[in-house]
XYZ file of C-alpha atoms in Angstrom:
301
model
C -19.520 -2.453 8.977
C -15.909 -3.522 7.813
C -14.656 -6.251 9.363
C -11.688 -6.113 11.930
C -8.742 -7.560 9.912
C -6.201 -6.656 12.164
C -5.521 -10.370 13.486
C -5.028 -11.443 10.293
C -2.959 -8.690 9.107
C -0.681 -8.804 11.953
C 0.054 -12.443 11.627
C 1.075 -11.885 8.213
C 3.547 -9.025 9.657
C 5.045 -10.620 11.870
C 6.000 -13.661 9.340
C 6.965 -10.691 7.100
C 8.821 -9.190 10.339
C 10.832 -12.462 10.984
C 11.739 -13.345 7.725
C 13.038 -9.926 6.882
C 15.367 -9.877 10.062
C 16.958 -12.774 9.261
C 17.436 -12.040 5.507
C 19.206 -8.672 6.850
C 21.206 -10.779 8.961
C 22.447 -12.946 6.241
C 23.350 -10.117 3.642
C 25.496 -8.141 6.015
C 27.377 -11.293 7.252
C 27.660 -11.654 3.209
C 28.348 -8.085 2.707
C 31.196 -7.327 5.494
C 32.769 -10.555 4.412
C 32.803 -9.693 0.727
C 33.369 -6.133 1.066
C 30.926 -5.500 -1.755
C 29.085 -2.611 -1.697
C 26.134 -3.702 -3.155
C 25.456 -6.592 -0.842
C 26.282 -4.241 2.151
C 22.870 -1.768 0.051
C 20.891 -4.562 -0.219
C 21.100 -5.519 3.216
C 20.512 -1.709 4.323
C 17.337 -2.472 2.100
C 16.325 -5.655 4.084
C 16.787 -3.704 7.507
C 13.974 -1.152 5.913
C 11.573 -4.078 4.992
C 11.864 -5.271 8.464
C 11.698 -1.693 10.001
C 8.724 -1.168 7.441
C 7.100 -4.573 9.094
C 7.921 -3.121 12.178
C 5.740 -0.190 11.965
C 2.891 -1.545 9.971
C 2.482 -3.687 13.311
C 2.561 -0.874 14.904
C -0.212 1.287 12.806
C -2.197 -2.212 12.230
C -2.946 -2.250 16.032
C -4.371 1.947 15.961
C -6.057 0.814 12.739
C -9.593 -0.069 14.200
C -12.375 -0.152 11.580
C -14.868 -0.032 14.107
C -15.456 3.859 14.671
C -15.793 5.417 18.405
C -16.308 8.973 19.999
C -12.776 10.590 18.900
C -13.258 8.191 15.368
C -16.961 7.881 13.748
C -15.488 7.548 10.607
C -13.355 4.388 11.899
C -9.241 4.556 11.783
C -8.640 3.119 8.214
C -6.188 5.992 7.379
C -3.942 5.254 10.223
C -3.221 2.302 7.482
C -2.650 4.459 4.555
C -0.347 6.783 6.856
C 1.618 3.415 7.346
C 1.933 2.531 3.800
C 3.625 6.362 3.545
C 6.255 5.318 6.147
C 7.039 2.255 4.327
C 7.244 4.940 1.050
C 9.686 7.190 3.008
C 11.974 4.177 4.174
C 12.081 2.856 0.429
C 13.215 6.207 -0.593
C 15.979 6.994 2.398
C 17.496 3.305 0.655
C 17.746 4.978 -2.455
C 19.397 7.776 -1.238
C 22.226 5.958 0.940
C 23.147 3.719 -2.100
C 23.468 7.081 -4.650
C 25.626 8.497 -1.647
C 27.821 5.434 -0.729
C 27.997 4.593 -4.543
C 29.374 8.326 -5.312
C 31.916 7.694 -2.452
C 33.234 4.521 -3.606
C 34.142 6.700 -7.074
C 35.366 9.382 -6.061
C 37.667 7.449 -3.277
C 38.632 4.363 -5.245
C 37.690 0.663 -5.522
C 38.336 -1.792 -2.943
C 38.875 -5.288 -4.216
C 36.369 -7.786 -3.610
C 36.362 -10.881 -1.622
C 33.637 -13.359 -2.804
C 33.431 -17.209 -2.898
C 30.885 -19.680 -3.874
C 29.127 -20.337 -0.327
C 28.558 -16.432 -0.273
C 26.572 -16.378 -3.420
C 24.825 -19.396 -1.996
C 23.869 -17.629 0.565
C 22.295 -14.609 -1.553
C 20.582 -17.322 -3.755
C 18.701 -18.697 -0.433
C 18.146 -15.405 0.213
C 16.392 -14.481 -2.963
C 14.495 -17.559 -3.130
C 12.607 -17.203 0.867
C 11.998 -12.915 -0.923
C 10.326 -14.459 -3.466
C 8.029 -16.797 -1.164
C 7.223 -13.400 0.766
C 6.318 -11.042 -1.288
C 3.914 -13.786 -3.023
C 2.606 -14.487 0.565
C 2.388 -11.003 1.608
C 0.695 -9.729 -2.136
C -2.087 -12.650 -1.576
C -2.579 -11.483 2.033
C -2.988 -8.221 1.261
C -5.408 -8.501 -1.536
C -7.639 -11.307 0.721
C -7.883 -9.180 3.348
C -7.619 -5.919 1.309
C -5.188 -4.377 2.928
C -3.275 -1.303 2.116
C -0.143 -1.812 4.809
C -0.233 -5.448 2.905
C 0.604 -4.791 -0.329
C 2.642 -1.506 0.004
C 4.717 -3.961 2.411
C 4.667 -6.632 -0.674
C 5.802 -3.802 -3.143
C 8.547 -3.274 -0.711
C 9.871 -7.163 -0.228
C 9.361 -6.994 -4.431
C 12.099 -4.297 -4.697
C 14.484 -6.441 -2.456
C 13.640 -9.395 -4.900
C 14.683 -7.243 -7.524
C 18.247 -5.623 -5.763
C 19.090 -9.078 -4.625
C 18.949 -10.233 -8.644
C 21.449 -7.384 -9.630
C 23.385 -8.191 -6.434
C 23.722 -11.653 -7.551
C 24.904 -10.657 -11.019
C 26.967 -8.409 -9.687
C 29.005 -10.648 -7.457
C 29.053 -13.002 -9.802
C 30.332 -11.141 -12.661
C 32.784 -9.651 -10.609
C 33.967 -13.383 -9.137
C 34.338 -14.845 -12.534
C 35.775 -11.987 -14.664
C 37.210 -10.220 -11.715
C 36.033 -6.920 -12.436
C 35.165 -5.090 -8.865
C 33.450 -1.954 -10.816
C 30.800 -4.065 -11.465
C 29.057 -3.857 -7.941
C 28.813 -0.096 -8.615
C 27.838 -0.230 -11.642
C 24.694 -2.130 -10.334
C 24.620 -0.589 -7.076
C 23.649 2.367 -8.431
C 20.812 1.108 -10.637
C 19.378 -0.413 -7.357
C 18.388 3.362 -6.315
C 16.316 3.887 -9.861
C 14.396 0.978 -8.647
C 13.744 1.831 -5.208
C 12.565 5.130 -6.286
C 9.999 4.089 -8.356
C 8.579 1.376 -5.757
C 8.535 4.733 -3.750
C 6.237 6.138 -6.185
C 3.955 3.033 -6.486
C 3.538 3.444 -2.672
C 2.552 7.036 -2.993
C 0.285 6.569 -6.006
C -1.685 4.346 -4.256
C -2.059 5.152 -0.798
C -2.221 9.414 -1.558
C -5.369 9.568 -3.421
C -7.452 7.926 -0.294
C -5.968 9.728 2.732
C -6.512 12.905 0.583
C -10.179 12.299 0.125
C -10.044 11.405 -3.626
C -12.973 10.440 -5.179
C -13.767 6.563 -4.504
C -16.854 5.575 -6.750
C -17.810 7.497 -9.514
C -21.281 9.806 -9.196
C -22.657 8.591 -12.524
C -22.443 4.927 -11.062
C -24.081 5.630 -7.817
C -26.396 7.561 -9.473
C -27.275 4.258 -11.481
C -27.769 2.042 -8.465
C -30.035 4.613 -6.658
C -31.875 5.282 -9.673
C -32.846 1.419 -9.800
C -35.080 1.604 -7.210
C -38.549 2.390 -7.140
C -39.795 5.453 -5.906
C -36.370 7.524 -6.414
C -36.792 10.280 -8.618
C -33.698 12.289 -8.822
C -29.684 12.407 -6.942
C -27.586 14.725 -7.066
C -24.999 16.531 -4.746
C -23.354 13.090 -4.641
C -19.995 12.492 -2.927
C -17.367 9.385 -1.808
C -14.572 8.712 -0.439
C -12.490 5.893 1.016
C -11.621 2.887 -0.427
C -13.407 0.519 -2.630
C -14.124 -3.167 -1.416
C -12.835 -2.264 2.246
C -15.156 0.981 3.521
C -16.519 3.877 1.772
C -18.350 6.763 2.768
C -21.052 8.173 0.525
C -22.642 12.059 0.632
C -25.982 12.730 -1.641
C -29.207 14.416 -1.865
C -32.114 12.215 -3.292
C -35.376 13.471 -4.294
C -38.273 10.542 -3.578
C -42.004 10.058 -5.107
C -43.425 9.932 -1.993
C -44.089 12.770 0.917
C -44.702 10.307 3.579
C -42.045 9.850 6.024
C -41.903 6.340 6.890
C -42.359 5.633 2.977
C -39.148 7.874 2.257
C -36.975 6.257 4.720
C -37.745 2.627 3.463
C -36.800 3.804 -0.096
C -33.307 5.176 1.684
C -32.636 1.976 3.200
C -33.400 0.091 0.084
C -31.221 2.300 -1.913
C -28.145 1.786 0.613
C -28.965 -1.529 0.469
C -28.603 -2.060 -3.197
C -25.029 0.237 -2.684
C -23.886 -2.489 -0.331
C -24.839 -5.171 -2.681
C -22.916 -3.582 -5.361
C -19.829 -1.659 -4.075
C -19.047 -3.579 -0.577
C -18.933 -2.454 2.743
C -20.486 1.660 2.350
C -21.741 4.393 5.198
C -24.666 6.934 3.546
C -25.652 9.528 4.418
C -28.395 10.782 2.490
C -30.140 13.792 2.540
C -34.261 13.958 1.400
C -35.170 16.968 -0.530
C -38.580 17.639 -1.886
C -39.378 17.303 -5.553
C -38.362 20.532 -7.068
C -35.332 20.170 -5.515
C -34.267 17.512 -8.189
C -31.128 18.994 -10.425
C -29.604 17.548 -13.801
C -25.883 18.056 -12.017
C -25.277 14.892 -9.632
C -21.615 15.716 -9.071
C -21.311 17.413 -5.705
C -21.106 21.245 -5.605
C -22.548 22.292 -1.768
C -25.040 24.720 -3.675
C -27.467 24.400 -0.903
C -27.884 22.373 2.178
């Protein structure tokens, strides 16, 4: 059985939580003073890493591993459904800058008030992102956690608005060109959007039931022990390394009953071993059962 991560996890959320407050703090003191829009979208985007902290707290404490009466398959997707929320904050941000950027064309360009202590402040800022996304990416994959490391794809994306930000106000300081924080505002949105995507690619593909170890491989490890003679009908899903949940049908040399099920444990033994944490279920079938197709098809029960 899967471990219960969820102290760990949580302590790394709520470091995530803190930091990202204050870093949303600090770019809209930055941005209001400046008047720069991008500084004003980048600390819109900090608010969303701490609101997407926020609720991975929240779905870390529903996400038991251990299963119960309403749960025997455990609460793992509660998780995945967080990682989504995180997806659909990512992608409101990209949306508010295209809007506010459009505005700021169409209506004209204020000047821009910046001074050295302001992009001081955005360098701190950028170098205490950095720190957390590497801290929350290690986290996540120690612990493997889903909420983790979509949460460390999201702190990434502010790493990479706060660079353009920085650019931005600088170019515009020096040379005193204020189109320049549009002009890189609205880039900011292209990368958002595909952090959005990331998100979604890998969080979808497990709360939809995708495939999670490949049939020919479990075939392979249940082949390898003695006294199995054929599998088939063979079905996963979940996630690989954390908790997966395997289907089959396995045709055994042996008709006693007590023999049969010590070759079943062996052979979810040997799983274990080689995939991590796994739930069978396996079904015995007599030997002209056995079939050439091991992919599942629910031909027969």
């Amino acid at each position: 059985m899967a471990r219960d991560r969820r102290h760990e996890v949580k302590r790394v959320l709520m470091v995530a939580l803190t930091i990202n407050v204050t870093m949303t703090l600090l770019k809209m003191v930055v941005g209001l003073a400046s008047g720069s829009l991008a500084v004003i979208a980048d600390a819109m985007h900090s608010a969303t890493d701490a609101l997407s902290s926020l609720t991975g707290l929240i779905t870390n404490g529903l996400s038991d591993p251990k299963p119960d009466r309403d749960h025997p398959y455990g609460h793992h997707k509660y998780e995945g459904i967080g990682a989504l929320a995180v997806a659909g904050f990512i992608f409101f941000t990209a949306i508010e800058i295209l809007i506010t950027s459009g505005e700021r064309l169409t209506e004209g360009l204020p000047e821009l008030r910046i001074n050295a202590t302001e992009l001081l402040l955005l360098l701190l800022v950028l170098v205490f992102n950095l720190l957390l996304a590497s801290y929350e990416r290690r986290q996540g994959r120690r612990l493997n956690s889903q909420l983790l490391l979509a949460d460390a794809h999201h702190t990434t994306s502010d790493i990479w608005t706060t660079v353009i930000v920085l650019v931005g106000l600088t170019g515009a300081w020096l040379l005193k060109i204020s189109w320049l924080d549009v002009a890189l505002a609205m880039p900011l949105a292209v990368l958002l959007i595909r952090v959005c995507w990331q998100v979604l690619r890998d969080n979808l593909p497990w709360l939809v039931d995708h495939i999670a170890i490949a049939p020919e491989a479990i075939n392979e490890q249940a082949l390898g022990v003695p006294g199995v003679l054929n599998c088939h009908d063979i079905a996963s899903r979940g996630i690989l390394g954390q908790q997966v949940f395997i289907d089959m049908h396995m045709v055994v040399d042996v008709d006693d009953l007590v023999a049969a099920h010590q070759i079943t444990e062996r052979v979810e033994e040997r799983l274990e071993s080689h995939f991590g944490p796994v739930r069978c279920t396996i079904h015995l079938e007599p030997r002209d059962y056995a079939e050439q197709v091991i992919t599942f098809r629910g031909t027969h029960g």
